Amino acid sequence: MTGKRGTSDGGHSHCPYCALQCGIDLIAVPPVDDRGAAAPEDAPAVRVAGREDFPVNEGALCGKGASAAQLLSARLRLTSPLVRDRRTAALRPATWDEALDRVARELSARDPRAVAVFGGGSLTNEKAYQLGRFARTILKTPNIDYNGRFCMSSAAAAQNRAFGMDRGLPFPVRDIRAARAILLVGANPAETMPPIMRHFAAAREAGAVLITVDPRRTRTADQADRHLQPVPGTDLALALGLLHLAVAEGLVDEQYVARRTSGFDDARRIATGYWPERVERLTGVPVAAMHQTVHTLADAARAVRSGAPGGAMILSARGTEQHSKGTDTVNAWINLALALGLPGRPGCGYGALTGQGNGQGGREHGQKSDQLPGYRRLDDPAAREHVAAIWGVDPDELPGPGPSAAELLARCGGGAQAGPDAIDALLVMGSNLLVSAPGAVQTEERLRSLGFLVVCDLVLSETAEIADVVLPAAQWAEETGTMTNLEGRVLLRPAAIAPHPGVRTDLEIMAQLAGRLGGKLSADPAEVFAELGRASAGGVADYSAISHERLARGEELYWPCGEDSPGGTPRLFEDCFPTPDGRARFVPVDFRVSAEEPDDQYPYRLTTGRVLSQYQSGAQTRRVDSLNQAAPEAFVELHPDLARDLGVEEGATLSVISRRGTASAPARLSRAIRPDTVFMPFHWPGAGRANSLTNPALDPTSKMPEFKTCAVRLEKTSGEAPCEG
Ligand SMILES: Nc1nc2c(c(=O)[nH]1)N[C@H]1C(S)=C(S)[C@@H](COP(=O)(O)OP(=O)(O)OC[C@H]3O[C@@H](n4cnc5c(=O)[nH]c(N)nc54)[C@H](O)[C@@H]3O)O[C@H]1N2
Ligand SMILES: Nc1nc2c(c(=O)[nH]1)N[C@H]1C(S)=C(S)[C@@H](COP(=O)(O)OP(=O)(O)OC[C@H]3O[C@@H](n4cnc5c(=O)[nH]c(N)nc54)[C@H](O)[C@@H]3O)O[C@H]1N2
Ligand code: SF4
Ligand SMILES: [Mo]
């Protein structure tokens, strides 16, 4: 059984996948259809329809959202706790008491510093908040971080440096329609957020020029007016080159720079060294294309200043960020936006497209290693005092900042070679690390050598398969919670159906573990949200005036939404920036090469990313038939010229080898990719696992791994090429 059938026309909700958080309606599926046929035993009790009146998606959904109800089916999900049998070493079903007792025993048997927690950006605000409180006050460990480090942390760090705060888009998505020039950098929303394309299309219909920057001519590039195709890892030089041209051609908005920013001189001095011919050599982008790009942006910005329809936007995503210099790269794009006078002007600005469903809220309320709720800093004494009072603990008892995600994973396990700060027990809630972490071969070894691994998940993910205890969690439509989408809009997902009887909500799991560990936490989402509100009050991400009731009434609320701004803040930076002097900061950044550049042994660049029908580690989407049929396996995308040099034909198995591991998958020939670069999506485990290859080199500021470039060698796998005749 999958929840109570037909208990409600569930009403409004939001898609369980990406940060666009498309509005959906949940419609009860009757137990018996019009012709008297009974629904299959494990069929979901609801179906999904796009919500026409939700302004972000206007009824449109991608295939993942449209098929989301299938996730609720008992056929593909976990329906009972599992524990590893000491005798057979296999996972076997267990009662909740047995499983929770074992987790509590194992976690309390160790020094808190040997225990760690790994969260995720798909968790609701309530869960992300509670996970931080659970780690710091119940487990008393500093070791907590989450998969958002792999996601938008470079843009987050860069926005904090430049603007004094980080909210993915500082304006509603629909503002895109007002822009007349849009530079979309390292983003492929036609595959990663399809319904957002309608806003770009509307802008273009009104005369906007859409320019994409991507080493591949993607589906998004196909819907754009122009495409710049840089070498992976060279965006920083490109942005410096465009700033150079803006200065050289007199396109800088001098008044804006003087009134609203600081630090321009240093940024300009560095850009002086990036004359167009040099930048063309570094990036592969022709000088003429750079000229055209900067003039297009500046013209649209000038139009809006003179009151004509206009506006220029620079939007970025993971392509520009997932590098060992991702933060500096985003700052270089922001510097360009500031020089052109964009942030805070209507129809203008810089924004980052957040990735995971709650990628935004998930990085505001304390599951990050250095953070307390409300985007407060864990090393700020006033913040510690404020939050400790709400948690009823002594501020001195709160642990300090802990290791970032990749650093935390590097400290896991290790067996006899384990160092003094080794982590021996790990609780994972909302990530499938065996597929999605960089340098996955080494990550897998480390997780397998842990003394104790517990995974809370919806499905038996690859990471859950190697756990000692697996706790099955309730899902989106079965539990109430809030999500914050890429616009900073807080959304309520009310429980629409009863949870599967075998599962518990993540909040219940934390509360029941806390009880066993001598503490007390609420499992009621509205209560936890109200507490989150108090903890965030006065912080950068202030949610204190938001409540489940207001959201249920349909109020549109964007944070900050507190005492000073009870109606919420759809648009930021209109009058000033939240920095000490109210000005945005140019950050003086300079180009540097990637952590690993191609050489004689590993002569090509590998970049990685996504395809339309699979989501992330694929833990959920690989289990949905329609999605899996659309994208059944990994592949290596390469240019036909490179394929010819290697003697590889379409569909032949190609091995990709890096210093960290090997992956092999069928070759997919495409003229859309640079001939010096190959691309792999990262959604699959096993032989086609892209992360067996990727480089865990970290950005020094955001601690984001370099998923988007590493050096590889390519080998045709002998004898396996089909159709040779
Ligand atoms: N279908 C689908 N949708 C998703 C997801 C999913 O897994 N599947 N995941 C969600 C999440 S969590 C995220 S973070 C977003 C990510 O959304 P996107 O950032 O749009 O997705 P990616 O495919 O990771 O990367 C975007 C593009 O960056 C390009 N790229 C690679 N290297 C470089 C470079 O050096 N410079 C530039 N300029 N571009 C480069 C790649 O070719 C790719 O086309 O998608 C969200 N939506
Ligand atoms: N090579 C390469 N690697 C990458 C990237 C890349 O571009 N290239 N992108 C990176 C990025 S941007 C991201 S965001 C990560 C994502 O990678 P992961 O962190 O692995 O993300 P998911 O696959 O979404 O894993 C989430 C897991 O949590 C479960 N889950 C979902 N919702 C809940 C919930 O509410 N409660 C519980 N308990 N479990 C839940 C899902 O079933 C799934 O098993 O991958 C990163 N890895
Ligand atoms: S774009 Fe994102 S939020 Fe919208 S339906 Fe697709 S996965 Fe869901
Ligand atoms: Mo992400």
mmCIF file of N, CA, C and O in Angstrom, residues 505-558:
data_model
loop_
_atom_site.group_PDB
_atom_site.id
_atom_site.type_symbol
_atom_site.label_atom_id
_atom_site.label_comp_id
_atom_site.label_asym_id
_atom_site.label_seq_id
_atom_site.Cartn_x
_atom_site.Cartn_y
_atom_site.Cartn_z
ATOM 1 N N THR A 505 9.493 10.051 8.943
ATOM 2 C CA THR A 505 10.046 11.288 8.380
ATOM 3 C C THR A 505 11.452 11.497 8.936
ATOM 4 O O THR A 505 11.787 11.009 10.021
ATOM 5 N N ASP A 506 12.268 12.241 8.208
ATOM 6 C CA ASP A 506 13.619 12.539 8.698
ATOM 7 C C ASP A 506 13.557 13.257 10.049
ATOM 8 O O ASP A 506 14.412 13.040 10.907
ATOM 9 N N LEU A 507 12.539 14.128 10.218
ATOM 10 C CA LEU A 507 12.416 14.836 11.512
ATOM 11 C C LEU A 507 12.124 13.837 12.622
ATOM 12 O O LEU A 507 12.648 13.949 13.734
ATOM 13 N N GLU A 508 11.271 12.826 12.322
ATOM 14 C CA GLU A 508 10.998 11.801 13.347
ATOM 15 C C GLU A 508 12.263 11.003 13.644
ATOM 16 O O GLU A 508 12.567 10.696 14.802
ATOM 17 N N ILE A 509 13.015 10.685 12.601
ATOM 18 C CA ILE A 509 14.247 9.911 12.805
ATOM 19 C C ILE A 509 15.206 10.683 13.714
ATOM 20 O O ILE A 509 15.744 10.139 14.682
ATOM 21 N N MET A 510 15.376 11.985 13.436
ATOM 22 C CA MET A 510 16.282 12.778 14.284
ATOM 23 C C MET A 510 15.754 12.868 15.709
ATOM 24 O O MET A 510 16.511 12.755 16.669
ATOM 25 N N ALA A 511 14.437 13.071 15.851
ATOM 26 C CA ALA A 511 13.861 13.198 17.192
ATOM 27 C C ALA A 511 14.027 11.892 17.974
ATOM 28 O O ALA A 511 14.359 11.892 19.158
ATOM 29 N N GLN A 512 13.799 10.750 17.278
ATOM 30 C CA GLN A 512 13.863 9.467 17.982
ATOM 31 C C GLN A 512 15.305 9.084 18.315
ATOM 32 O O GLN A 512 15.572 8.479 19.349
ATOM 33 N N LEU A 513 16.245 9.480 17.468
ATOM 34 C CA LEU A 513 17.656 9.259 17.815
ATOM 35 C C LEU A 513 18.051 10.174 18.972
ATOM 36 O O LEU A 513 18.731 9.748 19.903
ATOM 37 N N ALA A 514 17.599 11.427 18.907
ATOM 38 C CA ALA A 514 17.926 12.374 19.989
ATOM 39 C C ALA A 514 17.434 11.820 21.317
ATOM 40 O O ALA A 514 18.153 11.846 22.321
ATOM 41 N N GLY A 515 16.206 11.300 21.332
ATOM 42 C CA GLY A 515 15.652 10.726 22.555
ATOM 43 C C GLY A 515 16.548 9.617 23.098
ATOM 44 O O GLY A 515 16.836 9.559 24.295
ATOM 45 N N ARG A 516 17.023 8.776 22.204
ATOM 46 C CA ARG A 516 17.892 7.669 22.639
ATOM 47 C C ARG A 516 19.254 8.159 23.110
ATOM 48 O O ARG A 516 19.970 7.467 23.813
ATOM 49 N N LEU A 517 19.636 9.356 22.645
ATOM 50 C CA LEU A 517 20.961 9.881 23.011
ATOM 51 C C LEU A 517 20.856 10.892 24.155
ATOM 52 O O LEU A 517 21.777 11.666 24.414
ATOM 53 N N GLY A 518 19.709 10.909 24.823
ATOM 54 C CA GLY A 518 19.559 11.745 26.015
ATOM 55 C C GLY A 518 19.179 13.186 25.717
ATOM 56 O O GLY A 518 19.327 14.061 26.568
ATOM 57 N N GLY A 519 18.684 13.470 24.528
ATOM 58 C CA GLY A 519 18.282 14.851 24.202
ATOM 59 C C GLY A 519 16.827 14.904 23.792
ATOM 60 O O GLY A 519 16.092 13.924 23.938
ATOM 61 N N LYS A 520 16.414 16.061 23.258
ATOM 62 C CA LYS A 520 15.017 16.204 22.875
ATOM 63 C C LYS A 520 14.939 17.140 21.671
ATOM 64 O O LYS A 520 15.481 18.248 21.701
ATOM 65 N N LEU A 521 14.306 16.666 20.609
ATOM 66 C CA LEU A 521 14.092 17.501 19.422
ATOM 67 C C LEU A 521 12.657 17.295 18.966
ATOM 68 O O LEU A 521 12.115 16.194 19.095
ATOM 69 N N SER A 522 12.067 18.348 18.394
ATOM 70 C CA SER A 522 10.695 18.236 17.902
ATOM 71 C C SER A 522 10.682 17.523 16.555
ATOM 72 O O SER A 522 11.603 17.668 15.750
ATOM 73 N N ALA A 523 9.606 16.790 16.302
ATOM 74 C CA ALA A 523 9.428 16.159 14.988
ATOM 75 C C ALA A 523 8.306 16.839 14.216
ATOM 76 O O ALA A 523 7.925 16.390 13.141
ATOM 77 N N ASP A 524 7.792 17.948 14.765
ATOM 78 C CA ASP A 524 6.664 18.627 14.120
ATOM 79 C C ASP A 524 7.188 19.750 13.202
ATOM 80 O O ASP A 524 7.815 20.699 13.671
ATOM 81 N N PRO A 525 6.940 19.633 11.882
ATOM 82 C CA PRO A 525 7.551 20.586 10.948
ATOM 83 C C PRO A 525 7.197 22.050 11.224
ATOM 84 O O PRO A 525 8.052 22.923 11.092
ATOM 85 N N ALA A 526 5.936 22.330 11.612
ATOM 86 C CA ALA A 526 5.562 23.735 11.843
ATOM 87 C C ALA A 526 6.303 24.279 13.060
ATOM 88 O O ALA A 526 6.761 25.430 13.080
ATOM 89 N N GLU A 527 6.427 23.421 14.079
ATOM 90 C CA GLU A 527 7.145 23.827 15.290
ATOM 91 C C GLU A 527 8.630 24.073 14.969
ATOM 92 O O GLU A 527 9.215 25.060 15.406
ATOM 93 N N VAL A 528 9.208 23.167 14.187
ATOM 94 C CA VAL A 528 10.632 23.316 13.840
ATOM 95 C C VAL A 528 10.823 24.570 12.985
ATOM 96 O O VAL A 528 11.778 25.326 13.171
ATOM 97 N N PHE A 529 9.869 24.833 12.085
ATOM 98 C CA PHE A 529 10.005 26.025 11.243
ATOM 99 C C PHE A 529 9.920 27.296 12.087
ATOM 100 O O PHE A 529 10.664 28.264 11.866
ATOM 101 N N ALA A 530 9.032 27.294 13.076
ATOM 102 C CA ALA A 530 8.907 28.476 13.941
ATOM 103 C C ALA A 530 10.215 28.689 14.711
ATOM 104 O O ALA A 530 10.684 29.820 14.868
ATOM 105 N N GLU A 531 10.821 27.601 15.154
ATOM 106 C CA GLU A 531 12.094 27.709 15.880
ATOM 107 C C GLU A 531 13.199 28.207 14.934
ATOM 108 O O GLU A 531 13.997 29.073 15.284
ATOM 109 N N LEU A 532 13.205 27.671 13.711
ATOM 110 C CA LEU A 532 14.155 28.142 12.691
ATOM 111 C C LEU A 532 13.988 29.652 12.497
ATOM 112 O O LEU A 532 14.964 30.397 12.376
ATOM 113 N N GLY A 533 12.741 30.089 12.461
ATOM 114 C CA GLY A 533 12.461 31.517 12.292
ATOM 115 C C GLY A 533 13.108 32.337 13.404
ATOM 116 O O GLY A 533 13.792 33.334 13.144
ATOM 117 N N ARG A 534 12.937 31.887 14.647
ATOM 118 C CA ARG A 534 13.526 32.624 15.777
ATOM 119 C C ARG A 534 15.053 32.588 15.689
ATOM 120 O O ARG A 534 15.735 33.568 15.940
ATOM 121 N N ALA A 535 15.587 31.418 15.327
ATOM 122 C CA ALA A 535 17.052 31.293 15.250
ATOM 123 C C ALA A 535 17.618 32.169 14.128
ATOM 124 O O ALA A 535 18.738 32.668 14.221
ATOM 125 N N SER A 536 16.825 32.390 13.081
ATOM 126 C CA SER A 536 17.326 33.171 11.947
ATOM 127 C C SER A 536 17.085 34.674 12.132
ATOM 128 O O SER A 536 17.633 35.482 11.376
ATOM 129 N N ALA A 537 16.266 35.043 13.119
ATOM 130 C CA ALA A 537 15.870 36.450 13.280
ATOM 131 C C ALA A 537 17.104 37.341 13.407
ATOM 132 O O ALA A 537 17.999 37.068 14.199
ATOM 133 N N GLY A 538 17.136 38.380 12.603
ATOM 134 C CA GLY A 538 18.266 39.312 12.653
ATOM 135 C C GLY A 538 19.456 38.844 11.840
ATOM 136 O O GLY A 538 20.422 39.587 11.656
ATOM 137 N N GLY A 539 19.425 37.604 11.334
ATOM 138 C CA GLY A 539 20.517 37.110 10.493
ATOM 139 C C GLY A 539 20.346 37.597 9.060
ATOM 140 O O GLY A 539 19.369 38.282 8.732
ATOM 141 N N VAL A 540 21.311 37.240 8.205
ATOM 142 C CA VAL A 540 21.225 37.664 6.799
ATOM 143 C C VAL A 540 19.993 37.024 6.155
ATOM 144 O O VAL A 540 19.202 37.694 5.504
ATOM 145 N N ALA A 541 19.855 35.705 6.338
ATOM 146 C CA ALA A 541 18.684 35.004 5.787
ATOM 147 C C ALA A 541 17.636 34.943 6.894
ATOM 148 O O ALA A 541 17.480 33.938 7.577
ATOM 149 N N ASP A 542 16.934 36.050 7.059
ATOM 150 C CA ASP A 542 15.953 36.175 8.144
ATOM 151 C C ASP A 542 14.605 35.624 7.669
ATOM 152 O O ASP A 542 14.026 36.123 6.713
ATOM 153 N N TYR A 543 14.131 34.566 8.332
ATOM 154 C CA TYR A 543 12.848 33.937 7.988
ATOM 155 C C TYR A 543 11.809 34.204 9.086
ATOM 156 O O TYR A 543 10.756 33.567 9.082
ATOM 157 N N SER A 544 12.121 35.101 10.036
ATOM 158 C CA SER A 544 11.322 35.123 11.264
ATOM 159 C C SER A 544 9.870 35.547 11.054
ATOM 160 O O SER A 544 9.019 35.227 11.865
ATOM 161 N N ALA A 545 9.567 36.271 9.965
ATOM 162 C CA ALA A 545 8.167 36.668 9.759
ATOM 163 C C ALA A 545 7.418 35.682 8.865
ATOM 164 O O ALA A 545 6.259 35.897 8.519
ATOM 165 N N ILE A 546 8.090 34.605 8.464
ATOM 166 C CA ILE A 546 7.431 33.599 7.618
ATOM 167 C C ILE A 546 6.860 32.506 8.521
ATOM 168 O O ILE A 546 7.482 32.143 9.512
ATOM 169 N N SER A 547 5.690 32.014 8.188
ATOM 170 C CA SER A 547 5.139 30.877 8.936
ATOM 171 C C SER A 547 4.458 29.938 7.952
ATOM 172 O O SER A 547 4.117 30.346 6.844
ATOM 173 N N HIS A 548 4.269 28.720 8.385
ATOM 174 C CA HIS A 548 3.535 27.765 7.543
ATOM 175 C C HIS A 548 2.143 28.321 7.214
ATOM 176 O O HIS A 548 1.650 28.141 6.101
ATOM 177 N N GLU A 549 1.519 29.019 8.187
ATOM 178 C CA GLU A 549 0.162 29.540 7.933
ATOM 179 C C GLU A 549 0.181 30.563 6.797
ATOM 180 O O GLU A 549 -0.648 30.518 5.898
ATOM 181 N N ARG A 550 1.154 31.492 6.850
ATOM 182 C CA ARG A 550 1.204 32.519 5.793
ATOM 183 C C ARG A 550 1.430 31.859 4.435
ATOM 184 O O ARG A 550 0.824 32.253 3.445
ATOM 185 N N LEU A 551 2.308 30.882 4.394
ATOM 186 C CA LEU A 551 2.588 30.211 3.116
ATOM 187 C C LEU A 551 1.361 29.440 2.640
ATOM 188 O O LEU A 551 1.043 29.436 1.453
ATOM 189 N N ALA A 552 0.647 28.810 3.596
ATOM 190 C CA ALA A 552 -0.546 28.042 3.222
ATOM 191 C C ALA A 552 -1.624 28.965 2.655
ATOM 192 O O ALA A 552 -2.427 28.554 1.819
ATOM 193 N N ARG A 553 -1.636 30.221 3.106
ATOM 194 C CA ARG A 553 -2.612 31.188 2.558
ATOM 195 C C ARG A 553 -2.235 31.633 1.152
ATOM 196 O O ARG A 553 -2.932 32.407 0.517
ATOM 197 N N GLY A 554 -1.069 31.202 0.673
ATOM 198 C CA GLY A 554 -0.672 31.545 -0.691
ATOM 199 C C GLY A 554 0.134 32.836 -0.781
ATOM 200 O O GLY A 554 0.344 33.354 -1.875
ATOM 201 N N GLU A 555 0.597 33.364 0.374
ATOM 202 C CA GLU A 555 1.414 34.585 0.307
ATOM 203 C C GLU A 555 2.731 34.282 -0.391
ATOM 204 O O GLU A 555 3.323 33.224 -0.180
ATOM 205 N N GLU A 556 3.199 35.219 -1.224
ATOM 206 C CA GLU A 556 4.480 35.040 -1.917
ATOM 207 C C GLU A 556 5.559 35.686 -1.067
ATOM 208 O O GLU A 556 5.631 36.907 -0.967
ATOM 209 N N LEU A 557 6.398 34.879 -0.449
ATOM 210 C CA LEU A 557 7.368 35.434 0.495
ATOM 211 C C LEU A 557 8.801 35.066 0.101
ATOM 212 O O LEU A 557 9.141 33.894 -0.017
ATOM 213 N N TYR A 558 9.606 36.096 -0.108
ATOM 214 C CA TYR A 558 11.023 35.923 -0.408
ATOM 215 C C TYR A 558 11.799 36.412 0.806
ATOM 216 O O TYR A 558 11.475 37.463 1.372
#
